[in-house]
CSV table of C-alpha atoms and ligand atoms in Angstrom, one decimal:
chain,number,residue,atom,x,y,z
A,1,MET,CA,-112.1,130.9,-4.5
A,2,ALA,CA,-113.1,127.8,-2.5
A,3,THR,CA,-116.5,127.1,-3.9
A,4,GLN,CA,-119.1,125.2,-1.8
A,5,ARG,CA,-118.5,122.1,-4.0
A,6,ILE,CA,-114.8,122.2,-3.1
A,7,LEU,CA,-115.4,122.7,0.6
A,8,ASP,CA,-117.9,119.8,0.6
A,9,PHE,CA,-115.5,117.6,-1.2
A,10,LEU,CA,-112.7,118.3,1.3
A,11,ALA,CA,-115.1,117.9,4.2
A,12,THR,CA,-116.4,114.5,3.1
A,13,ARG,CA,-113.4,113.0,1.4
A,14,ARG,CA,-110.8,114.4,3.9
A,15,PRO,CA,-107.8,113.7,1.6
A,16,THR,CA,-104.6,113.4,3.4
A,17,GLY,CA,-101.5,115.3,2.2
A,18,PRO,CA,-101.5,118.4,0.1
A,19,CYS,CA,-103.9,118.4,-2.9
A,20,LEU,CA,-105.5,120.6,-5.5
A,21,VAL,CA,-109.2,120.5,-5.9
A,22,VAL,CA,-110.6,122.0,-9.2
A,23,ASP,CA,-114.3,122.8,-9.6
A,24,LEU,CA,-115.3,122.2,-13.2
A,25,ASP,CA,-118.3,124.5,-12.8
A,26,VAL,CA,-116.0,127.4,-12.5
A,27,VAL,CA,-114.0,126.4,-15.6
A,28,ARG,CA,-117.3,126.2,-17.5
A,29,ASP,CA,-118.3,129.7,-16.3
A,30,ASN,CA,-114.9,131.1,-17.3
A,31,PHE,CA,-115.1,129.6,-20.8
A,32,ARG,CA,-118.6,131.2,-21.3
A,33,ALA,CA,-117.3,134.5,-20.0
A,34,PHE,CA,-114.5,134.5,-22.6
A,35,GLU,CA,-116.9,133.5,-25.3
A,36,LYS,CA,-119.2,136.4,-24.3
A,37,ALA,CA,-116.4,139.0,-23.9
A,38,LEU,CA,-114.7,138.2,-27.2
A,39,PRO,CA,-117.4,136.7,-29.4
A,40,ASP,CA,-115.4,137.0,-32.6
A,41,SER,CA,-112.3,135.3,-31.3
A,42,LYS,CA,-111.6,131.6,-31.2
A,43,ILE,CA,-110.5,130.3,-27.8
A,44,TYR,CA,-107.4,128.2,-27.7
A,45,TYR,CA,-107.0,127.0,-24.1
A,46,ALA,CA,-103.3,127.0,-23.1
A,47,VAL,CA,-103.0,123.4,-22.0
A,48,LYS,CA,-99.9,124.0,-19.9
A,49,ALA,CA,-101.9,125.9,-17.3
A,50,ASN,CA,-103.6,122.7,-16.2
A,51,PRO,CA,-103.8,119.6,-18.4
A,52,ALA,CA,-106.1,117.5,-16.2
A,53,PRO,CA,-108.0,115.3,-18.6
A,54,GLU,CA,-111.4,116.3,-17.1
A,55,ILE,CA,-110.6,120.0,-17.8
A,56,LEU,CA,-109.5,119.2,-21.4
A,57,ARG,CA,-112.6,117.0,-22.0
A,58,LEU,CA,-115.0,119.7,-20.7
A,59,LEU,CA,-113.4,122.4,-22.8
A,60,ALA,CA,-113.2,120.2,-25.9
A,61,ALA,CA,-117.0,119.4,-25.5
A,62,MET,CA,-117.7,123.2,-25.2
A,63,GLY,CA,-116.0,123.8,-28.5
A,64,SER,CA,-112.7,125.1,-27.3
A,65,SER,CA,-109.5,124.9,-29.3
A,66,PHE,CA,-106.2,124.2,-27.7
A,67,ASP,CA,-102.7,125.8,-27.6
A,68,THR,CA,-100.1,123.1,-27.1
A,69,ALA,CA,-96.3,123.2,-26.6
A,70,SER,CA,-95.3,119.6,-27.2
A,71,VAL,CA,-96.3,116.4,-28.9
A,72,ALA,CA,-97.5,115.1,-25.5
A,73,GLU,CA,-99.8,118.1,-25.1
A,74,VAL,CA,-101.1,117.6,-28.7
A,75,GLU,CA,-102.0,114.0,-27.8
A,76,MET,CA,-103.6,115.1,-24.5
A,77,ALA,CA,-105.9,117.5,-26.4
A,78,MET,CA,-106.7,114.8,-29.0
A,79,ASP,CA,-107.4,112.2,-26.3
A,80,ALA,CA,-109.8,114.8,-24.8
A,81,GLY,CA,-111.7,114.8,-28.1
A,82,ALA,CA,-110.3,117.8,-29.9
A,83,PRO,CA,-109.8,117.3,-33.6
A,84,ALA,CA,-106.4,118.3,-35.1
A,85,ASP,CA,-107.9,121.4,-36.7
A,86,ARG,CA,-108.6,122.8,-33.3
A,87,ILE,CA,-105.1,122.4,-32.0
A,88,SER,CA,-102.1,124.7,-32.5
A,89,PHE,CA,-98.5,123.9,-31.8
A,90,GLY,CA,-97.8,127.3,-30.1
A,91,ASN,CA,-94.3,126.7,-28.8
A,92,THR,CA,-91.7,128.6,-30.8
A,93,ILE,CA,-89.0,126.1,-29.8
A,94,LYS,CA,-89.6,122.7,-31.3
A,95,LYS,CA,-87.5,119.7,-32.3
A,96,GLU,CA,-87.9,119.0,-36.0
A,97,ARG,CA,-89.0,115.4,-35.3
A,98,ASP,CA,-91.7,116.7,-33.0
A,99,ILE,CA,-93.0,119.1,-35.7
A,100,ALA,CA,-93.0,116.1,-38.1
A,101,ARG,CA,-95.0,114.0,-35.5
A,102,ALA,CA,-97.5,116.7,-34.9
A,103,TYR,CA,-97.9,117.1,-38.7
A,104,GLN,CA,-98.6,113.4,-39.0
A,105,LEU,CA,-101.2,113.8,-36.3
A,106,GLY,CA,-102.9,116.4,-38.5
A,107,ILE,CA,-101.6,119.6,-36.8
A,108,ARG,CA,-101.4,122.4,-39.4
A,109,LEU,CA,-100.9,125.6,-37.3
A,110,PHE,CA,-97.4,126.3,-35.9
A,111,ALA,CA,-95.8,129.2,-34.1
A,112,VAL,CA,-92.4,130.6,-35.1
A,113,ASP,CA,-90.2,133.5,-34.2
A,114,CYS,CA,-87.2,133.1,-36.4
A,115,VAL,CA,-86.2,131.8,-39.9
A,116,GLU,CA,-84.4,128.8,-38.4
A,117,GLU,CA,-87.7,127.5,-37.0
A,118,VAL,CA,-89.5,128.3,-40.3
A,119,GLU,CA,-86.9,126.1,-42.1
A,120,LYS,CA,-87.6,123.2,-39.8
A,121,ILE,CA,-91.4,123.5,-40.4
A,122,ALA,CA,-90.9,123.8,-44.2
A,123,ARG,CA,-88.9,120.6,-44.3
A,124,VAL,CA,-91.3,118.4,-42.3
A,125,ALA,CA,-94.7,120.1,-42.4
A,126,PRO,CA,-95.1,121.3,-46.0
A,127,GLY,CA,-97.9,123.8,-46.6
A,128,ALA,CA,-98.6,124.3,-42.9
A,129,ARG,CA,-99.9,127.6,-41.5
A,130,VAL,CA,-97.4,129.6,-39.5
A,131,PHE,CA,-97.8,132.6,-37.4
A,132,CYS,CA,-94.8,134.7,-36.1
A,133,ARG,CA,-94.6,135.8,-32.5
A,134,VAL,CA,-93.5,139.4,-31.9
A,135,LEU,CA,-91.8,140.5,-28.6
A,136,THR,CA,-93.8,142.5,-26.1
A,137,ASP,CA,-92.3,144.3,-23.1
A,138,GLY,CA,-94.4,142.4,-20.6
A,139,GLU,CA,-95.1,145.7,-18.8
A,140,GLY,CA,-98.0,145.5,-16.4
A,141,ALA,CA,-97.8,141.7,-16.0
A,142,GLU,CA,-97.1,139.9,-12.8
A,143,TRP,CA,-95.5,137.0,-14.6
A,144,PRO,CA,-93.9,138.5,-17.7
A,145,LEU,CA,-92.8,136.2,-20.5
A,146,SER,CA,-90.8,138.8,-22.4
A,147,ARG,CA,-87.5,138.3,-24.2
A,148,LYS,CA,-87.5,134.5,-24.5
A,149,PHE,CA,-90.2,134.4,-27.1
A,150,GLY,CA,-90.8,136.5,-30.2
A,151,CYS,CA,-88.8,138.8,-32.4
A,152,VAL,CA,-89.1,142.5,-33.2
A,153,PRO,CA,-91.8,143.4,-35.8
A,154,ALA,CA,-89.2,144.1,-38.5
A,155,MET,CA,-87.8,140.6,-38.2
A,156,ALA,CA,-91.3,139.1,-38.1
A,157,VAL,CA,-91.8,140.5,-41.6
A,158,ASP,CA,-88.6,138.7,-42.8
A,159,VAL,CA,-89.7,135.5,-41.0
A,160,LEU,CA,-93.1,135.4,-42.6
A,161,ARG,CA,-91.8,136.4,-46.0
A,162,HIS,CA,-89.3,133.5,-45.7
A,163,ALA,CA,-92.1,131.2,-44.8
A,164,LYS,CA,-94.1,132.2,-47.8
A,165,GLY,CA,-91.0,131.7,-50.0
A,166,LEU,CA,-90.7,128.1,-48.7
A,167,GLY,CA,-94.2,127.2,-49.6
A,168,LEU,CA,-95.7,127.7,-46.1
A,169,ASP,CA,-98.9,129.6,-45.5
A,170,ALA,CA,-97.8,132.9,-43.9
A,171,TYR,CA,-100.9,133.1,-41.7
A,172,GLY,CA,-100.5,135.7,-39.1
A,173,VAL,CA,-98.9,137.3,-36.1
A,174,SER,CA,-99.0,136.4,-32.4
A,175,PHE,CA,-97.9,137.9,-29.1
A,176,HIS,CA,-98.4,137.3,-25.4
A,177,VAL,CA,-98.7,140.5,-23.3
A,178,GLY,CA,-97.3,138.7,-20.2
A,179,SER,CA,-99.2,136.5,-17.7
A,180,GLN,CA,-101.5,138.0,-15.1
A,181,GLN,CA,-101.7,141.1,-17.1
A,182,THR,CA,-103.8,143.7,-15.3
A,183,ASP,CA,-103.1,146.6,-17.7
A,184,LEU,CA,-106.0,146.7,-20.2
A,185,THR,CA,-103.9,148.8,-22.6
A,186,ALA,CA,-101.2,146.1,-23.1
A,187,TRP,CA,-103.1,144.6,-26.0
A,188,ASP,CA,-103.3,148.0,-27.7
A,189,ARG,CA,-99.5,148.3,-27.9
A,190,ALA,CA,-99.1,144.7,-29.1
A,191,LEU,CA,-101.8,145.1,-31.7
A,192,ALA,CA,-100.1,148.2,-33.1
A,193,ASP,CA,-97.0,146.1,-33.7
A,194,ALA,CA,-99.1,143.3,-35.3
A,195,LYS,CA,-100.6,145.9,-37.6
A,196,VAL,CA,-97.2,147.1,-38.8
A,197,VAL,CA,-96.3,143.5,-39.8
A,198,PHE,CA,-99.6,143.1,-41.6
A,199,ALA,CA,-99.2,146.4,-43.5
A,200,THR,CA,-95.6,145.9,-44.4
A,201,LEU,CA,-96.3,142.5,-45.9
A,202,ALA,CA,-99.5,143.6,-47.6
A,203,GLU,CA,-97.3,146.0,-49.7
A,204,GLU,CA,-95.5,143.0,-51.0
A,205,GLY,CA,-98.7,141.1,-51.7
A,206,ILE,CA,-98.5,138.8,-48.7
A,207,VAL,CA,-101.9,139.0,-47.0
A,208,LEU,CA,-101.9,137.8,-43.4
A,209,LYS,CA,-105.2,136.6,-42.0
A,210,MET,CA,-104.9,136.1,-38.3
A,211,VAL,CA,-103.8,137.7,-35.0
A,212,ASN,CA,-103.2,135.4,-32.1
A,213,MET,CA,-103.6,137.7,-29.1
A,214,GLY,CA,-102.2,135.1,-26.6
A,215,GLY,CA,-103.1,134.7,-23.0
A,216,GLY,CA,-102.4,137.1,-20.1
A,217,PHE,CA,-106.0,137.3,-18.8
A,218,PRO,CA,-105.6,137.4,-15.0
A,219,THR,CA,-107.2,135.6,-12.2
A,220,ARG,CA,-108.1,137.1,-8.8
A,221,TYR,CA,-105.4,136.6,-6.1
A,222,LEU,CA,-105.4,139.2,-3.4
A,223,ARG,CA,-106.5,142.1,-5.5
A,224,ASP,CA,-109.5,142.5,-7.7
A,225,VAL,CA,-108.9,142.3,-11.4
A,226,PRO,CA,-111.0,143.6,-14.3
A,227,ALA,CA,-113.6,141.1,-15.6
A,228,ALA,CA,-113.3,139.4,-18.9
A,229,GLN,CA,-115.9,141.8,-20.3
A,230,ALA,CA,-113.5,144.8,-19.7
A,231,TYR,CA,-110.7,142.9,-21.5
A,232,GLY,CA,-113.0,142.2,-24.4
A,233,GLN,CA,-114.0,145.8,-24.8
A,234,ALA,CA,-110.4,147.1,-24.5
A,235,ILE,CA,-109.2,144.5,-27.0
A,236,PHE,CA,-112.1,145.1,-29.4
A,237,SER,CA,-111.5,148.9,-29.5
A,238,ALA,CA,-107.8,148.3,-30.0
A,239,LEU,CA,-108.5,146.0,-32.9
A,240,ARG,CA,-110.8,148.6,-34.5
A,241,LYS,CA,-108.3,151.4,-33.9
A,242,HIS,CA,-105.4,149.5,-35.7
A,243,PHE,CA,-107.2,147.4,-38.3
A,244,GLY,CA,-110.3,149.6,-39.0
A,245,ASN,CA,-112.9,147.6,-40.9
A,246,ALA,CA,-110.4,145.0,-42.1
A,247,LEU,CA,-110.5,143.0,-38.9
A,248,PRO,CA,-108.4,139.9,-39.0
A,249,GLU,CA,-109.4,136.5,-37.6
A,250,THR,CA,-108.4,136.5,-33.9
A,251,ILE,CA,-107.4,133.9,-31.4
A,252,ILE,CA,-107.0,134.2,-27.6
A,253,GLU,CA,-105.1,131.6,-25.5
A,254,PRO,CA,-106.3,131.9,-21.9
A,255,GLY,CA,-104.6,129.7,-19.4
A,256,ARG,CA,-104.5,131.3,-16.0
A,257,GLY,CA,-107.8,133.1,-16.7
A,258,MET,CA,-109.5,129.9,-17.6
A,259,VAL,CA,-108.6,127.7,-14.6
A,260,GLY,CA,-106.8,129.8,-11.9
A,261,ASN,CA,-109.8,130.6,-9.8
A,262,ALA,CA,-111.3,127.1,-10.3
A,263,GLY,CA,-108.7,125.5,-8.0
A,264,VAL,CA,-107.9,125.4,-4.3
A,265,ILE,CA,-104.9,123.7,-2.6
A,266,LYS,CA,-105.5,122.2,0.8
A,267,SER,CA,-102.3,122.2,2.8
A,268,GLU,CA,-101.3,121.6,6.4
A,269,VAL,CA,-99.1,123.5,8.8
A,270,VAL,CA,-96.1,121.3,9.6
A,271,LEU,CA,-94.2,123.7,11.9
A,272,ILE,CA,-94.3,127.2,13.3
A,273,SER,CA,-91.1,128.4,14.8
A,274,LYS,CA,-88.8,131.4,15.3
A,275,LYS,CA,-85.0,131.8,14.7
A,276,ALA,CA,-84.4,133.7,18.0
A,277,ALA,CA,-86.5,134.1,21.1
A,278,ASN,CA,-87.0,137.8,20.4
A,279,ASP,CA,-87.9,137.5,16.7
A,280,ASN,CA,-91.2,139.0,15.8
A,281,VAL,CA,-91.6,137.2,12.6
A,282,ARG,CA,-92.6,133.6,12.8
A,283,TRP,CA,-91.7,131.0,10.3
A,284,VAL,CA,-94.7,129.0,9.1
A,285,PHE,CA,-93.8,125.8,7.2
A,286,LEU,CA,-96.5,124.2,5.1
A,287,ASP,CA,-96.6,120.7,3.6
A,288,ILE,CA,-96.4,122.3,0.1
A,289,GLY,CA,-93.8,124.7,-1.2
A,290,LYS,CA,-92.0,125.9,-4.4
A,291,PHE,CA,-91.2,122.3,-5.4
A,292,GLY,CA,-94.7,120.9,-4.6
A,293,GLY,CA,-96.5,123.2,-7.0
A,294,LEU,CA,-96.1,126.8,-5.8
A,295,ALA,CA,-93.3,127.6,-8.2
A,296,GLU,CA,-94.9,130.9,-9.2
A,297,THR,CA,-94.0,132.3,-5.8
A,298,MET,CA,-90.5,132.6,-7.3
A,299,ASP,CA,-89.4,136.2,-6.6
A,300,GLU,CA,-92.7,136.4,-4.7
A,301,ALA,CA,-94.3,137.1,-8.1
A,302,ILE,CA,-97.6,135.5,-7.4
A,303,ARG,CA,-99.1,136.1,-4.0
A,304,TYR,CA,-101.9,133.6,-3.3
A,305,PRO,CA,-104.8,134.2,-0.9
A,306,ILE,CA,-104.4,131.9,2.1
A,307,VAL,CA,-107.5,131.0,4.1
A,308,THR,CA,-107.4,129.6,7.7
A,309,ALA,CA,-110.0,128.7,10.2
A,310,HIS,CA,-108.8,131.6,12.4
A,311,ASP,CA,-109.4,134.4,9.9
A,312,GLY,CA,-110.8,137.5,11.4
A,313,THR,CA,-108.6,137.2,14.5
A,314,GLU,CA,-105.4,139.1,15.2
A,315,THR,CA,-102.6,138.5,12.7
A,316,ALA,CA,-98.8,138.9,12.6
A,317,PRO,CA,-96.3,138.8,9.8
A,318,CYS,CA,-94.9,135.3,8.9
A,319,VAL,CA,-92.3,134.0,6.6
A,320,LEU,CA,-94.0,131.2,4.6
A,321,ALA,CA,-91.9,128.2,3.6
A,322,GLY,CA,-92.3,124.8,2.1
A,323,PRO,CA,-91.3,121.4,3.7
A,324,THR,CA,-88.2,120.4,1.6
A,325,CYS,CA,-84.5,120.6,2.5
A,326,ASP,CA,-83.8,123.3,0.1
A,327,SER,CA,-83.3,126.8,1.3
A,328,ALA,CA,-84.8,128.2,-1.9
A,329,ASP,CA,-88.1,126.6,-0.8
A,330,VAL,CA,-89.4,129.8,0.8
A,331,MET,CA,-92.5,131.4,-0.7
A,332,TYR,CA,-92.8,134.8,1.0
A,333,GLU,CA,-90.0,136.4,3.0
A,334,LYS,CA,-89.2,139.8,1.5
A,335,THR,CA,-92.9,140.7,2.0
A,336,PRO,CA,-93.9,138.6,5.0
A,337,TYR,CA,-97.4,137.1,5.0
A,338,PRO,CA,-99.9,138.2,7.7
A,339,LEU,CA,-101.4,135.1,9.4
A,340,PRO,CA,-103.5,134.6,12.5
A,341,LEU,CA,-101.5,134.4,15.8
A,342,SER,CA,-103.7,131.5,16.8
A,343,LEU,CA,-102.6,129.4,13.8
A,344,THR,CA,-101.1,126.2,15.1
A,345,ILE,CA,-99.2,123.2,14.0
A,346,GLY,CA,-101.5,120.7,12.3
A,347,ASP,CA,-104.0,123.3,11.1
A,348,GLU,CA,-105.2,123.1,7.6
A,349,VAL,CA,-105.0,126.1,5.3
A,350,LEU,CA,-106.6,126.7,1.9
A,351,ILE,CA,-104.4,128.3,-0.8
A,352,GLU,CA,-106.8,129.9,-3.3
A,353,GLY,CA,-106.5,130.7,-6.9
A,354,THR,CA,-104.2,127.7,-7.5
A,355,GLY,CA,-106.0,126.0,-10.5
A,356,ALA,CA,-103.3,127.2,-12.9
A,357,TYR,CA,-99.6,126.4,-13.0
A,358,THR,CA,-99.4,124.3,-9.9
A,359,THR,CA,-99.8,120.5,-10.7
A,360,THR,CA,-97.5,120.9,-13.8
A,361,TYR,CA,-94.9,122.7,-11.7
A,362,SER,CA,-94.7,120.1,-9.0
A,363,ALA,CA,-91.5,118.0,-8.7
A,364,VAL,CA,-91.8,114.2,-9.2
A,365,ALA,CA,-90.4,113.3,-5.8
A,366,PHE,CA,-88.1,115.9,-4.4
A,367,ASN,CA,-87.1,114.7,-0.9
A,368,GLY,CA,-89.6,111.9,-1.5
A,369,PHE,CA,-92.6,114.1,-1.5
A,370,GLU,CA,-95.1,112.9,-4.0
A,371,PRO,CA,-96.2,115.2,-6.8
A,372,LEU,CA,-99.2,117.4,-6.1
A,373,ARG,CA,-102.3,115.3,-6.2
A,374,SER,CA,-105.3,116.7,-8.0
A,375,TYR,CA,-109.0,116.1,-7.8
A,376,VAL,CA,-111.2,117.5,-10.5
A,377,ILE,CA,-114.9,117.6,-9.4
B,1,PLP,C1,-98.5,130.1,-21.4
B,1,PLP,C2,-99.1,130.6,-22.6
B,1,PLP,C3,-100.4,131.0,-22.7
B,1,PLP,C4,-101.3,131.2,-21.5
B,1,PLP,O1,-100.9,132.3,-20.8
B,1,PLP,P1,-101.8,132.8,-19.5
B,1,PLP,O2,-101.1,134.1,-19.1
B,1,PLP,O3,-101.8,131.7,-18.5
B,1,PLP,O4,-103.2,133.1,-20.0
B,1,PLP,C5,-100.9,131.4,-23.9
B,1,PLP,N1,-100.2,131.3,-25.0
B,1,PLP,C6,-98.9,130.9,-25.0
B,1,PLP,C7,-98.1,130.8,-26.3
B,1,PLP,C8,-98.3,130.5,-23.8
B,1,PLP,O5,-97.1,130.1,-23.8
């Protein structure tokens, strides 16, 4: 949503070129909502969603922990004031020398999903805590993360047993139910798998302590999504159902849900045209596209709300495309986007819900376009 603060900033500063404006008040509210919805879970903000230093500093000051995926992200979290014991290295794919560097920096919590990765950690991060990621089907998510990360629960048992054997602290199980997950029961299925791993290892005397329930909490795009409170309740009852009174420590790693609705991209209409005189679909070209930060429009997965000064007047379907000389730089074509007929070249539009996964996805200088500028206010 474009908050009044964002609208005032754009009206007074009038930045030229496409830019993202993030309202820290919204991030603060989101953090508090997660704390309230899941009071017994530690919050590890997924840095990749938006690593702007102002956001990381705010969250560090509010007591957040951080989920990082590289040494650079570890350093960003530390620069923002987070101590090493509030940072996890949550990427299951790490170079051994990066594990060593993170360990030197004090990081002691690492993700794995295979014995090969466990061996790297055992060599350069002795005694560290490891949690094993299990696969989920990503069902119900608009941006599924399935297949690439995690292993089946039976393999997670082997991985954690191996970790223990190599002197590591076999600490727990993690999963990610898929990003922009609107099915409240997704956590129930994943927690059932986590419980199997806990129970199987317990029989061998290996007592796991933690379940990392990942991200997936949605932000509002065109459709309403359940509030954090609804997720909290669904997750808490699933935990009770599978773990009874022996509740493990839990972690959540919101990315999109923490910053998505805090940001708005201001963009400009560069061209409106047709491919034939009798076409009824217009092509609307913006000064931002897939390579300027809107990569999540890939396969038209994420559909952003677009606000124009002409809203409320008659609309017609448009193909929405970016400004680069790459034919893949088309955001919405299979499902055209309805935009006002009175929209004209030079008009500004606001693309809402763009606080997550935009600046980090923007190319350095494709066709000479500068990377997406961001203002955090
Ligand atoms: C990307 C990522 C997240 C954040 O996911 P969202 O769906 O944006 O909340 C959390 N954990 C891990 C391990 C991730 O890779």
